[in-house]
Amino acid sequence: PRAIIAPHAGYSYSGETAAWAYKQLCGTEAKRIFVLGPSHHEYTPKCALTQCEMYETPLGNIAIDMEACATLRATGEFEDMALSVDEAEHSIEMHLPYIVQVMGKRPFKLVP
């Protein structure tokens, strides 16, 4: 698939639905995965990009595609997310373990 839509409520509320969505990535050859989520803590008229190089999950770390982030940043249509905002935001937090699980050992980078 080129895109999936999955809920970000807690696992007890929407975990099964999210699992079905992410199951579509099984066997994918994707090398770059974009994850978009709403901002719960800070208003921004633009999309915000992480400044982190890695996200940690209970199932393993995910490398951030810094080159893709730099390309997006250079358009002027994006802004940087402060580390404190990034750490407090939970909109994509529930998605990351699913991605690690379905991607297995296949190399990929994340653009959150």
Short mmCIF file of C-alpha atoms in Angstrom, two decimals, residues 8-63:
data_model
loop_
_atom_site.label_atom_id
_atom_site.label_comp_id
_atom_site.label_asym_id
_atom_site.label_seq_id
_atom_site.Cartn_x
_atom_site.Cartn_y
_atom_site.Cartn_z
CA HIS A 8 -3.89 6.56 17.86
CA ALA A 9 -6.10 5.88 20.87
CA GLY A 10 -4.75 3.57 23.55
CA TYR A 11 -4.17 -0.06 22.73
CA SER A 12 -7.19 -1.19 24.77
CA TYR A 13 -9.42 1.12 22.71
CA SER A 14 -8.10 0.73 19.18
CA GLY A 15 -5.15 -1.65 19.26
CA GLU A 16 -6.83 -4.34 17.20
CA THR A 17 -7.88 -1.84 14.54
CA ALA A 18 -4.38 -0.37 14.37
CA ALA A 19 -2.90 -3.87 14.11
CA TRP A 20 -5.08 -4.62 11.09
CA ALA A 21 -3.98 -1.37 9.47
CA TYR A 22 -0.28 -2.01 10.06
CA LYS A 23 -0.58 -5.61 8.93
CA GLN A 24 -0.75 -4.13 5.43
CA LEU A 25 2.95 -3.27 5.74
CA CYS A 26 3.94 -6.92 6.13
CA GLY A 27 6.13 -7.84 3.19
CA THR A 28 6.46 -4.25 2.03
CA GLU A 29 9.68 -3.06 0.47
CA ALA A 30 9.24 0.44 1.92
CA LYS A 31 12.49 2.07 2.94
CA ARG A 32 10.95 5.32 4.19
CA ILE A 33 7.80 5.57 6.31
CA PHE A 34 6.02 8.86 6.93
CA VAL A 35 3.86 9.13 10.06
CA LEU A 36 1.60 12.15 10.50
CA GLY A 37 -0.12 12.97 13.75
CA PRO A 38 -1.96 15.91 15.28
CA SER A 39 -0.35 18.22 17.82
CA HIS A 40 -1.99 17.92 21.22
CA HIS A 41 0.23 20.42 23.07
CA GLU A 42 1.29 23.23 20.78
CA TYR A 43 -0.50 25.01 17.95
CA THR A 44 1.31 25.29 14.66
CA PRO A 45 -0.04 26.44 11.30
CA LYS A 46 2.54 24.21 9.60
CA CYS A 47 3.66 20.63 9.92
CA ALA A 48 6.42 20.25 12.48
CA LEU A 49 9.52 18.13 11.97
CA THR A 50 11.42 16.31 14.66
CA GLN A 51 15.00 17.27 15.40
CA CYS A 52 15.72 13.83 16.86
CA GLU A 53 17.90 11.37 14.99
CA MET A 54 16.29 8.32 16.56
CA TYR A 55 13.03 7.37 18.27
CA GLU A 56 13.12 4.72 20.98
CA THR A 57 10.31 2.17 21.29
CA PRO A 58 9.88 -0.85 23.57
CA LEU A 59 10.56 -3.05 20.52
CA GLY A 60 13.64 -1.27 19.23
CA ASN A 61 14.90 2.04 17.95
CA ILE A 62 13.79 3.70 14.72
CA ALA A 63 16.21 5.84 12.72
#
